[in-house]
């Protein structure tokens, strides 16, 4: 750890960072931890006390954590942590230029030892979300964790269990939950004003170009602690050209665009259905089309969650509307968003904070708008100590993240099939057949021949929503968790 003022900072361009060590607080006795939690909760709820926050990981979304939390009255940034010393340098300089005194870390375990931190925001790669959140809660901190909250189903449920056991406040970074417009629109539709819900559709039509093809192991930038970067994931040679961000498109660290951008829309679609558990059946179809690169996650995908209320159908498209086009496809005006089909019309939720109600002819008849700060809601709940005050409690985040994971598991357990075979497999499901037909038209417009580059037909997986285990499929259940690399192990018990 370094506590820096501007004069000290200007003496060096790269920080001298803390040495690695296991977090002593994680091994402390229960009495000490309970006392620490009582002390933190008492201090936070004091009328004149600032909520002191730290942010871990800010190569992308984490900068919003820094800026948006700073805007919430009664908060104070006190620490930053990133395994990339170049990124740490950049953000710390901004803080020091504003006259803020902060502590800096490269090792999250050292940060969590600090008694000067009340809440921690996590915007690390996905494979660190659950472990970081759980370690922080064990150290007596409340947590704001980015989406998806987990890299697999089991560890997501563990965050929920630990949060309840330790009475910690944990907000999920699905900020649409703090939109009054979306909340009112969903409530209005669920009241039946345009008839029964027939299906909820989520869309992630977002351009994702090739990440390139590396010719062998790539060098790790010297400013990055690669052991810490890998954390719970296998520490393997870097086999892609860019370490940062492109981790989304490989399985050991990412979840594809289904778990990257798509988690937002998956969450809203499930919210609209009112479902509070995982789906009892899931099937996926897709592939990585249009280029050959080092990515392994699909860039084109359909996921069908067979809920009893109505199906939840999700589509991922990373290619443009057609070859050489700069535009993306849209479905009823939506490229990244949600469409809820009802007997008497539909609700569309495009990117933003509004919900539009359409009649059967597609004409807008009503609109709900309004938004509020997702971070302010988190801080309010930190002060009240009531997780029910959160708009996106960790349980909601877990369920929606897990729907992405189960869709990916279906895909990963599938096999490539010729178009006719896939049509035969879905012909008894008109909803799935319709979306498959549109996907094929989209790929054809991008010069993808599915006979030469066949799609993967995922495994049909049945799940017990209460236990969050698949029924009769050992391989699928193995993918509900992972082998963790010591000492970066998500604890089964605390």
Short mmCIF file of C-alpha atoms in Angstrom, two decimals:
data_model
loop_
_atom_site.label_atom_id
_atom_site.label_comp_id
_atom_site.label_asym_id
_atom_site.label_seq_id
_atom_site.Cartn_x
_atom_site.Cartn_y
_atom_site.Cartn_z
CA UNK A 1 0.00 0.00 0.00
CA UNK A 2 1.07 3.55 -0.64
CA UNK A 3 -0.47 6.64 0.87
CA UNK A 4 0.44 9.43 -1.50
CA UNK A 5 0.30 13.16 -1.59
CA UNK A 6 0.96 15.08 -4.77
CA UNK A 7 4.61 15.84 -3.95
CA UNK A 8 5.42 12.18 -3.31
CA UNK A 9 3.55 11.08 -6.37
CA UNK A 10 5.45 13.36 -8.69
CA UNK A 11 8.74 11.81 -7.59
CA UNK A 12 7.90 8.60 -9.46
CA UNK A 13 5.85 7.57 -12.47
CA UNK A 14 5.25 4.03 -11.25
CA UNK A 15 4.17 3.19 -7.71
CA UNK A 16 6.13 1.01 -5.36
CA UNK A 17 3.40 -1.47 -4.55
CA UNK A 18 2.66 -3.65 -1.57
CA UNK A 19 4.21 -7.07 -1.32
CA UNK A 20 1.90 -10.04 -1.70
CA UNK A 21 0.51 -11.73 1.37
CA UNK A 22 -2.55 -13.66 2.37
CA UNK A 23 -5.21 -11.53 3.97
CA UNK A 24 -4.90 -12.02 7.73
CA UNK A 25 -8.45 -10.79 8.29
CA UNK A 26 -9.76 -13.77 6.33
CA UNK A 27 -8.27 -16.12 8.85
CA UNK A 28 -9.20 -14.10 11.92
CA UNK A 29 -11.43 -15.62 14.55
CA UNK A 30 -15.20 -15.12 14.37
CA UNK A 31 -15.30 -12.89 17.42
CA UNK A 32 -12.86 -10.40 15.89
CA UNK A 33 -14.71 -10.38 12.58
CA UNK A 34 -18.08 -9.87 14.22
CA UNK A 35 -16.71 -6.98 16.26
CA UNK A 36 -15.25 -5.43 13.13
CA UNK A 37 -18.60 -5.70 11.35
CA UNK A 38 -20.41 -4.05 14.27
CA UNK A 39 -17.85 -1.25 14.35
CA UNK A 40 -18.11 -0.61 10.62
CA UNK A 41 -21.91 -0.66 10.64
CA UNK A 42 -22.02 1.67 13.64
CA UNK A 43 -19.61 4.13 12.04
CA UNK A 44 -21.39 4.16 8.68
CA UNK A 45 -24.78 4.88 10.15
CA UNK A 46 -23.51 7.82 12.12
CA UNK A 47 -25.23 11.01 11.00
CA UNK A 48 -22.05 12.85 10.07
CA UNK A 49 -19.85 9.99 8.88
CA UNK A 50 -18.63 9.65 5.32
CA UNK A 51 -18.90 6.26 3.68
CA UNK A 52 -15.31 5.56 2.67
CA UNK A 53 -15.04 3.62 -0.55
CA UNK A 54 -12.40 1.81 -2.58
CA UNK A 55 -12.53 0.66 -6.20
CA UNK A 56 -10.84 -2.48 -7.51
CA UNK A 57 -10.23 -2.59 -11.26
CA UNK A 58 -10.77 0.48 -13.40
CA UNK A 59 -9.49 -0.22 -16.88
CA UNK A 60 -13.08 0.29 -18.06
CA UNK A 61 -16.27 0.32 -16.03
CA UNK A 62 -14.39 1.00 -12.80
CA UNK A 63 -13.87 4.64 -13.74
CA UNK A 64 -17.67 5.03 -13.47
CA UNK A 65 -17.48 3.58 -9.96
CA UNK A 66 -14.94 6.22 -9.03
CA UNK A 67 -16.80 9.13 -10.60
CA UNK A 68 -20.37 8.14 -9.76
CA UNK A 69 -19.72 7.14 -6.16
CA UNK A 70 -17.83 10.39 -5.66
CA UNK A 71 -21.01 12.25 -6.68
CA UNK A 72 -23.09 10.63 -3.95
CA UNK A 73 -23.28 12.96 -0.93
CA UNK A 74 -21.49 11.65 2.15
CA UNK A 75 -19.00 9.43 0.33
CA UNK A 76 -15.22 9.69 0.08
CA UNK A 77 -12.78 7.82 -2.15
CA UNK A 78 -9.94 6.49 0.00
CA UNK A 79 -8.26 3.71 -1.99
CA UNK A 80 -7.65 2.30 -5.47
CA UNK A 81 -6.49 -1.17 -6.46
CA UNK A 82 -5.45 -2.55 -9.83
CA UNK A 83 -2.95 -5.22 -10.86
CA UNK A 84 -1.90 -3.01 -13.78
CA UNK A 85 0.44 -0.37 -12.34
CA UNK A 86 0.05 1.77 -15.47
CA UNK A 87 -3.72 2.01 -14.97
CA UNK A 88 -3.23 2.55 -11.24
CA UNK A 89 -0.79 5.35 -12.01
CA UNK A 90 -3.22 7.02 -14.38
CA UNK A 91 -6.23 7.04 -12.05
CA UNK A 92 -4.23 7.95 -8.95
CA UNK A 93 -2.81 10.98 -10.75
CA UNK A 94 -6.35 12.18 -11.48
CA UNK A 95 -7.25 11.83 -7.82
CA UNK A 96 -4.14 13.65 -6.67
CA UNK A 97 -4.79 16.45 -9.16
CA UNK A 98 -8.13 16.92 -7.39
CA UNK A 99 -6.37 17.12 -4.04
CA UNK A 100 -7.61 13.72 -2.83
CA UNK A 101 -5.43 11.68 -0.49
CA UNK A 102 -5.76 8.03 -1.41
CA UNK A 103 -4.06 4.71 -0.74
CA UNK A 104 -2.99 2.56 -3.68
CA UNK A 105 -2.65 -1.20 -3.96
CA UNK A 106 -1.94 -3.85 -6.54
CA UNK A 107 -3.01 -6.72 -4.28
CA UNK A 108 -6.65 -6.83 -3.20
CA UNK A 109 -5.70 -8.81 -0.10
CA UNK A 110 -3.63 -5.93 1.20
CA UNK A 111 -6.42 -3.46 0.43
CA UNK A 112 -8.92 -5.53 2.41
CA UNK A 113 -6.71 -5.41 5.47
CA UNK A 114 -7.36 -1.68 5.73
CA UNK A 115 -9.75 -0.56 8.47
CA UNK A 116 -10.24 2.76 6.66
CA UNK A 117 -12.55 1.29 3.99
CA UNK A 118 -16.29 0.74 4.38
CA UNK A 119 -17.38 -0.34 0.90
CA UNK A 120 -15.60 -1.78 -2.14
CA UNK A 121 -16.60 -1.51 -5.79
CA UNK A 122 -15.47 -4.35 -8.06
CA UNK A 123 -15.05 -3.82 -11.80
CA UNK A 124 -12.45 -6.52 -12.39
CA UNK A 125 -12.66 -9.22 -15.07
CA UNK A 126 -15.55 -11.62 -14.46
CA UNK A 127 -13.48 -14.43 -12.98
CA UNK A 128 -12.55 -12.21 -9.99
CA UNK A 129 -16.05 -10.92 -9.13
CA UNK A 130 -17.23 -13.62 -6.74
CA UNK A 131 -13.96 -14.18 -4.91
CA UNK A 132 -13.32 -10.46 -4.51
CA UNK A 133 -16.84 -9.85 -3.22
CA UNK A 134 -16.68 -12.71 -0.72
CA UNK A 135 -13.25 -11.74 0.55
CA UNK A 136 -14.46 -8.17 1.00
CA UNK A 137 -17.51 -9.28 2.97
CA UNK A 138 -15.34 -11.47 5.19
CA UNK A 139 -13.20 -8.40 5.84
CA UNK A 140 -16.28 -6.46 7.02
CA UNK A 141 -16.94 -4.45 3.84
CA UNK A 142 -20.11 -3.87 1.85
CA UNK A 143 -19.84 -4.47 -1.87
CA UNK A 144 -20.92 -3.09 -5.24
CA UNK A 145 -20.05 -5.78 -7.79
CA UNK A 146 -20.26 -5.43 -11.54
CA UNK A 147 -22.24 -7.74 -13.80
CA UNK A 148 -22.15 -10.62 -14.22
CA UNK A 149 -21.68 -11.06 -10.50
CA UNK A 150 -20.07 -14.45 -11.06
CA UNK A 151 -18.14 -16.52 -13.54
CA UNK A 152 -20.24 -19.62 -12.81
CA UNK A 153 -23.52 -20.55 -11.13
CA UNK A 154 -22.15 -22.01 -7.89
CA UNK A 155 -19.99 -19.05 -6.93
CA UNK A 156 -22.86 -16.65 -7.63
CA UNK A 157 -25.04 -18.47 -5.13
CA UNK A 158 -22.13 -18.37 -2.66
CA UNK A 159 -22.07 -14.56 -2.80
CA UNK A 160 -25.76 -14.51 -1.86
CA UNK A 161 -25.25 -16.94 1.00
CA UNK A 162 -22.26 -15.07 2.42
CA UNK A 163 -24.07 -11.73 2.14
CA UNK A 164 -26.99 -13.06 4.15
CA UNK A 165 -24.81 -14.86 6.69
CA UNK A 166 -22.65 -11.80 7.38
CA UNK A 167 -25.42 -9.21 6.96
CA UNK A 168 -23.51 -7.39 4.23
CA UNK A 169 -25.05 -5.04 1.66
CA UNK A 170 -24.25 -6.16 -1.90
CA UNK A 171 -25.48 -4.28 -4.95
CA UNK A 172 -25.33 -5.74 -8.47
CA UNK A 173 -24.19 -3.44 -11.29
CA UNK A 174 -27.40 -3.85 -13.31
CA UNK A 175 -28.25 -0.16 -13.18
CA UNK A 176 -31.50 -0.49 -15.15
CA UNK A 177 -33.01 -1.71 -11.88
CA UNK A 178 -32.77 1.88 -10.63
CA UNK A 179 -34.76 3.25 -13.57
CA UNK A 180 -38.21 4.33 -12.40
CA UNK A 181 -39.35 4.35 -16.04
CA UNK A 182 -38.45 0.71 -16.58
CA UNK A 183 -39.79 -0.31 -13.19
CA UNK A 184 -43.16 1.42 -13.83
CA UNK A 185 -43.38 0.03 -17.35
CA UNK A 186 -42.79 -3.53 -16.22
CA UNK A 187 -45.31 -3.17 -13.39
CA UNK A 188 -47.90 -1.75 -15.82
CA UNK A 189 -47.48 -4.64 -18.26
CA UNK A 190 -47.56 -7.22 -15.49
CA UNK A 191 -50.87 -5.75 -14.34
CA UNK A 192 -52.32 -7.04 -17.60
CA UNK A 193 -53.11 -3.78 -19.40
CA UNK A 194 -52.11 -5.24 -22.78
CA UNK A 195 -53.03 -8.83 -22.02
CA UNK A 196 -51.08 -11.90 -21.08
CA UNK A 197 -47.32 -11.94 -21.59
CA UNK A 198 -46.52 -14.33 -24.45
CA UNK A 199 -42.71 -14.13 -24.41
CA UNK A 200 -39.87 -11.91 -23.22
CA UNK A 201 -37.04 -11.27 -25.67
CA UNK A 202 -33.58 -9.98 -24.84
CA UNK A 203 -31.26 -8.57 -27.51
CA UNK A 204 -27.55 -7.96 -27.60
CA UNK A 205 -26.92 -6.90 -31.19
CA UNK A 206 -23.55 -5.27 -30.61
CA UNK A 207 -20.65 -5.17 -33.05
CA UNK A 208 -17.74 -7.34 -31.99
CA UNK A 209 -14.91 -7.50 -34.55
CA UNK A 210 -12.21 -10.14 -34.64
CA UNK A 211 -9.64 -10.04 -31.82
CA UNK A 212 -7.00 -11.36 -34.19
CA UNK A 213 -4.93 -14.50 -34.25
CA UNK A 214 -1.74 -14.68 -32.21
CA UNK A 215 1.13 -16.77 -33.56
CA UNK A 216 2.12 -18.05 -30.13
CA UNK A 217 2.34 -17.04 -26.45
CA UNK A 218 2.33 -13.28 -26.04
CA UNK A 219 4.52 -11.29 -23.63
CA UNK A 220 2.91 -10.01 -20.45
CA UNK A 221 3.35 -6.24 -20.08
CA UNK A 222 5.89 -5.63 -17.29
CA UNK A 223 3.56 -3.30 -15.37
CA UNK A 224 1.01 -6.11 -14.86
CA UNK A 225 1.13 -8.67 -12.04
CA UNK A 226 -0.05 -11.60 -14.14
CA UNK A 227 -0.36 -14.02 -11.21
CA UNK A 228 -2.84 -11.68 -9.53
CA UNK A 229 -4.56 -10.94 -12.83
CA UNK A 230 -5.24 -14.66 -13.35
CA UNK A 231 -6.35 -15.15 -9.73
CA UNK A 232 -8.89 -18.01 -9.59
CA UNK A 233 -8.39 -18.86 -13.28
CA UNK A 234 -5.61 -21.11 -14.61
CA UNK A 235 -2.33 -19.30 -15.00
CA UNK A 236 -1.69 -20.11 -18.63
CA UNK A 237 0.37 -18.44 -21.38
CA UNK A 238 -1.38 -15.45 -22.92
CA UNK A 239 -2.63 -16.76 -26.27
CA UNK A 240 -4.27 -13.62 -27.63
CA UNK A 241 -2.85 -10.30 -28.72
CA UNK A 242 -4.50 -8.16 -26.03
CA UNK A 243 -4.75 -9.07 -22.36
CA UNK A 244 -7.27 -6.42 -21.35
CA UNK A 245 -10.93 -6.53 -22.41
CA UNK A 246 -10.51 -9.42 -24.86
CA UNK A 247 -10.64 -11.71 -21.84
CA UNK A 248 -14.43 -11.49 -22.36
CA UNK A 249 -14.15 -13.78 -25.39
CA UNK A 250 -12.34 -16.77 -23.82
CA UNK A 251 -13.95 -19.18 -21.36
CA UNK A 252 -11.42 -19.23 -18.48
CA UNK A 253 -12.07 -15.55 -17.71
CA UNK A 254 -15.12 -14.41 -19.69
CA UNK A 255 -18.69 -15.40 -20.51
CA UNK A 256 -19.04 -14.02 -24.04
CA UNK A 257 -21.39 -11.18 -24.84
CA UNK A 258 -24.23 -13.09 -23.21
CA UNK A 259 -22.54 -12.47 -19.86
CA UNK A 260 -20.96 -9.15 -20.80
CA UNK A 261 -23.53 -6.78 -22.29
CA UNK A 262 -26.34 -9.32 -22.42
CA UNK A 263 -26.65 -9.75 -18.67
CA UNK A 264 -28.38 -6.35 -18.50
CA UNK A 265 -31.06 -7.42 -20.96
CA UNK A 266 -31.33 -10.91 -19.50
CA UNK A 267 -32.05 -9.28 -16.15
CA UNK A 268 -34.78 -7.01 -17.53
CA UNK A 269 -36.41 -9.87 -19.45
CA UNK A 270 -36.55 -12.05 -16.33
CA UNK A 271 -37.81 -9.06 -14.33
CA UNK A 272 -40.63 -8.59 -16.82
CA UNK A 273 -41.65 -12.24 -16.48
CA UNK A 274 -41.59 -12.01 -12.69
CA UNK A 275 -39.54 -15.20 -12.43
CA UNK A 276 -37.50 -15.56 -9.23
CA UNK A 277 -35.59 -18.76 -9.97
CA UNK A 278 -33.57 -20.33 -12.75
CA UNK A 279 -35.43 -21.77 -15.72
CA UNK A 280 -36.34 -25.47 -15.57
CA UNK A 281 -35.11 -26.04 -19.15
CA UNK A 282 -32.57 -24.32 -21.39
CA UNK A 283 -31.34 -24.79 -24.96
CA UNK A 284 -28.90 -22.76 -27.05
CA UNK A 285 -27.84 -22.53 -30.70
CA UNK A 286 -24.92 -20.52 -32.04
CA UNK A 287 -21.28 -20.24 -33.01
CA UNK A 288 -18.37 -17.95 -33.68
CA UNK A 289 -18.88 -16.83 -37.26
CA UNK A 290 -17.45 -14.40 -39.80
CA UNK A 291 -13.79 -14.68 -38.85
CA UNK A 292 -11.23 -17.03 -37.31
CA UNK A 293 -9.52 -15.60 -34.24
CA UNK A 294 -8.40 -16.48 -30.73
CA UNK A 295 -11.87 -16.03 -29.24
CA UNK A 296 -13.74 -19.13 -28.08
CA UNK A 297 -17.12 -17.74 -26.98
CA UNK A 298 -19.94 -17.45 -29.55
CA UNK A 299 -20.49 -14.15 -31.33
CA UNK A 300 -23.90 -15.29 -32.59
CA UNK A 301 -26.24 -17.11 -30.25
CA UNK A 302 -29.81 -17.97 -29.32
CA UNK A 303 -30.72 -19.01 -25.78
CA UNK A 304 -34.18 -20.38 -24.99
CA UNK A 305 -35.18 -20.44 -21.32
CA UNK A 306 -38.38 -22.43 -20.98
CA UNK A 307 -40.06 -20.66 -18.07
CA UNK A 308 -43.60 -21.68 -17.02
CA UNK A 309 -44.88 -18.10 -17.25
CA UNK A 310 -43.63 -17.58 -20.80
CA UNK A 311 -40.38 -18.29 -22.60
CA UNK A 312 -37.38 -16.00 -22.26
CA UNK A 313 -35.62 -15.87 -25.64
CA UNK A 314 -32.22 -14.25 -25.91
CA UNK A 315 -30.26 -13.30 -29.02
CA UNK A 316 -26.61 -12.32 -29.38
CA UNK A 317 -25.27 -10.92 -32.66
CA UNK A 318 -21.75 -9.58 -32.96
CA UNK A 319 -21.72 -9.23 -36.75
CA UNK A 320 -23.24 -6.22 -38.55
CA UNK A 321 -26.54 -6.26 -40.40
CA UNK A 322 -24.72 -7.37 -43.53
CA UNK A 323 -21.21 -7.80 -44.88
CA UNK A 324 -19.39 -4.44 -45.17
CA UNK A 325 -22.18 -2.66 -43.25
CA UNK A 326 -21.50 -0.44 -40.26
CA UNK A 327 -25.02 -0.89 -38.90
CA UNK A 328 -26.53 -3.49 -36.61
CA UNK A 329 -29.81 -5.32 -37.04
CA UNK A 330 -32.82 -4.18 -35.06
CA UNK A 331 -35.89 -6.07 -33.92
CA UNK A 332 -38.90 -3.78 -33.62
CA UNK A 333 -36.51 -0.86 -33.28
CA UNK A 334 -34.32 -2.53 -30.65
CA UNK A 335 -30.70 -3.63 -31.08
CA UNK A 336 -29.64 -3.73 -27.42
CA UNK A 337 -32.67 -4.03 -25.19
CA UNK A 338 -35.83 -5.98 -24.42
CA UNK A 339 -39.14 -6.64 -26.18
CA UNK A 340 -42.01 -8.18 -24.21
CA UNK A 341 -44.72 -9.57 -26.49
CA UNK A 342 -48.24 -9.57 -25.07
CA UNK A 343 -51.65 -10.56 -26.40
CA UNK A 344 -52.65 -6.93 -26.99
CA UNK A 345 -49.34 -5.33 -27.93
CA UNK A 346 -45.79 -5.15 -26.65
CA UNK A 347 -43.39 -3.29 -24.41
CA UNK A 348 -39.97 -2.29 -25.72
CA UNK A 349 -37.07 -1.29 -23.50
CA UNK A 350 -34.24 0.06 -25.64
CA UNK A 351 -30.88 1.07 -24.17
CA UNK A 352 -31.58 3.82 -21.66
CA UNK A 353 -34.11 4.31 -18.89
CA UNK A 354 -37.48 4.28 -20.64
CA UNK A 355 -40.13 1.72 -21.51
CA UNK A 356 -42.48 2.14 -24.47
CA UNK A 357 -45.88 0.48 -24.80
CA UNK A 358 -46.97 -0.41 -28.33
CA UNK A 359 -50.34 -1.53 -29.63
CA UNK A 360 -50.81 -4.49 -31.96
CA UNK A 361 -49.94 -2.34 -34.96
CA UNK A 362 -46.69 -1.14 -33.38
CA UNK A 363 -47.91 2.39 -32.60
CA UNK A 364 -46.70 3.88 -29.32
CA UNK A 365 -49.57 4.34 -26.86
CA UNK A 366 -47.70 5.01 -23.62
CA UNK A 367 -44.20 5.74 -22.37
CA UNK A 368 -42.59 5.50 -18.95
CA UNK A 369 -39.41 7.48 -18.28
CA UNK A 370 -37.20 8.33 -15.32
CA UNK A 371 -33.95 7.29 -13.73
CA UNK A 372 -32.03 7.63 -10.49
CA UNK A 373 -28.51 6.90 -9.29
CA UNK A 374 -27.79 3.21 -8.83
CA UNK A 375 -24.78 4.10 -6.67
CA UNK A 376 -26.86 6.43 -4.47
CA UNK A 377 -29.32 3.60 -3.91
CA UNK A 378 -26.40 1.39 -2.82
CA UNK A 379 -25.12 3.97 -0.34
CA UNK A 380 -28.64 4.49 1.05
CA UNK A 381 -28.86 0.75 1.75
CA UNK A 382 -25.37 0.75 3.29
CA UNK A 383 -26.65 3.33 5.76
CA UNK A 384 -30.01 1.66 6.44
CA UNK A 385 -28.42 -1.84 6.72
CA UNK A 386 -31.45 -3.27 4.84
CA UNK A 387 -30.68 -5.27 1.71
CA UNK A 388 -34.36 -4.93 0.82
CA UNK A 389 -33.65 -1.23 0.12
CA UNK A 390 -31.42 -2.19 -2.80
CA UNK A 391 -32.89 -1.99 -6.29
CA UNK A 392 -30.49 -4.73 -7.49
CA UNK A 393 -29.78 -6.94 -4.49
CA UNK A 394 -27.18 -9.63 -5.06
CA UNK A 395 -29.87 -12.32 -5.31
CA UNK A 396 -31.30 -10.64 -8.42
CA UNK A 397 -27.80 -10.34 -9.83
CA UNK A 398 -27.06 -13.99 -9.15
CA UNK A 399 -30.21 -15.27 -10.84
CA UNK A 400 -29.79 -13.21 -13.99
CA UNK A 401 -26.06 -13.97 -14.21
CA UNK A 402 -26.80 -17.67 -13.77
CA UNK A 403 -29.23 -17.61 -16.70
CA UNK A 404 -26.31 -16.49 -18.86
CA UNK A 405 -24.14 -19.26 -17.44
CA UNK A 406 -26.68 -22.04 -18.03
CA UNK A 407 -27.18 -20.83 -21.60
CA UNK A 408 -23.44 -21.00 -22.12
CA UNK A 409 -23.27 -24.48 -20.57
CA UNK A 410 -25.88 -25.73 -23.05
CA UNK A 411 -23.79 -24.31 -25.88
CA UNK A 412 -20.51 -25.76 -24.62
CA UNK A 413 -22.01 -29.24 -24.29
CA UNK A 414 -23.48 -29.13 -27.79
CA UNK A 415 -22.25 -30.35 -31.16
CA UNK A 416 -22.07 -28.78 -34.60
CA UNK A 417 -25.01 -29.78 -36.77
CA UNK A 418 -26.11 -29.16 -40.32
CA UNK A 419 -28.97 -26.63 -40.77
CA UNK A 420 -31.54 -29.32 -41.53
CA UNK A 421 -30.68 -31.22 -38.36
CA UNK A 422 -31.08 -28.09 -36.23
CA UNK A 423 -34.42 -27.31 -37.89
CA UNK A 424 -35.61 -30.81 -37.11
CA UNK A 425 -34.57 -30.39 -33.48
CA UNK A 426 -36.62 -27.19 -32.97
CA UNK A 427 -39.58 -27.77 -35.32
CA UNK A 428 -41.94 -28.47 -32.42
CA UNK A 429 -41.21 -25.06 -30.93
CA UNK A 430 -42.58 -22.23 -33.12
CA UNK A 431 -40.91 -19.48 -31.05
CA UNK A 432 -37.49 -21.10 -31.36
CA UNK A 433 -38.02 -21.91 -35.03
CA UNK A 434 -38.86 -18.26 -35.75
CA UNK A 435 -35.77 -16.85 -34.06
CA UNK A 436 -33.59 -19.52 -35.69
CA UNK A 437 -34.87 -18.49 -39.10
CA UNK A 438 -33.98 -14.86 -38.46
CA UNK A 439 -30.52 -15.85 -37.24
CA UNK A 440 -29.90 -17.79 -40.44
CA UNK A 441 -30.98 -14.81 -42.55
CA UNK A 442 -28.61 -12.59 -40.58
CA UNK A 443 -25.67 -14.94 -41.10
CA UNK A 444 -26.44 -15.31 -44.80
CA UNK A 445 -26.34 -11.52 -45.13
CA UNK A 446 -22.83 -11.72 -43.67
CA UNK A 447 -21.80 -14.36 -46.24
CA UNK A 448 -21.74 -17.14 -43.64
CA UNK A 449 -22.60 -20.53 -45.19
CA UNK A 450 -23.92 -22.71 -42.37
CA UNK A 451 -23.35 -25.84 -44.45
CA UNK A 452 -19.62 -25.09 -44.56
CA UNK A 453 -19.40 -23.51 -41.10
CA UNK A 454 -22.14 -25.28 -39.14
CA UNK A 455 -23.71 -23.92 -36.00
CA UNK A 456 -23.59 -25.66 -32.64
CA UNK A 457 -26.85 -27.11 -31.37
CA UNK A 458 -26.59 -26.97 -27.61
CA UNK A 459 -27.63 -29.68 -25.21
CA UNK A 460 -31.19 -29.57 -23.88
CA UNK A 461 -30.65 -29.21 -20.14
CA UNK A 462 -33.25 -29.71 -17.42
CA UNK A 463 -32.68 -28.06 -14.06
CA UNK A 464 -34.11 -28.23 -10.58
CA UNK A 465 -34.55 -24.49 -9.89
CA UNK A 466 -34.60 -25.05 -6.12
CA UNK A 467 -31.24 -26.79 -5.94
CA UNK A 468 -29.75 -25.02 -8.99
CA UNK A 469 -28.49 -28.37 -10.24
CA UNK A 470 -29.09 -30.00 -13.60
CA UNK A 471 -31.14 -33.18 -13.65
CA UNK A 472 -29.39 -36.30 -14.86
CA UNK A 473 -26.43 -34.59 -16.55
CA UNK A 474 -23.11 -35.01 -14.79
CA UNK A 475 -21.11 -33.03 -17.36
CA UNK A 476 -23.46 -30.08 -17.11
CA UNK A 477 -23.27 -30.10 -13.31
CA UNK A 478 -19.47 -30.10 -13.48
CA UNK A 479 -19.67 -26.79 -15.36
CA UNK A 480 -21.69 -25.16 -12.58
CA UNK A 481 -18.37 -24.48 -10.85
CA UNK A 482 -14.65 -24.62 -11.66
CA UNK A 483 -11.34 -25.84 -10.29
CA UNK A 484 -9.93 -22.83 -8.42
CA UNK A 485 -6.22 -22.06 -8.43
CA UNK A 486 -4.82 -21.84 -4.91
CA UNK A 487 -4.79 -19.59 -2.98
CA UNK A 488 -7.54 -17.90 -5.02
CA UNK A 489 -10.32 -20.26 -3.95
CA UNK A 490 -13.95 -19.26 -3.47
CA UNK A 491 -14.67 -20.69 0.00
CA UNK A 492 -17.37 -23.33 0.30
CA UNK A 493 -17.78 -22.36 3.97
CA UNK A 494 -16.92 -19.35 6.09
#
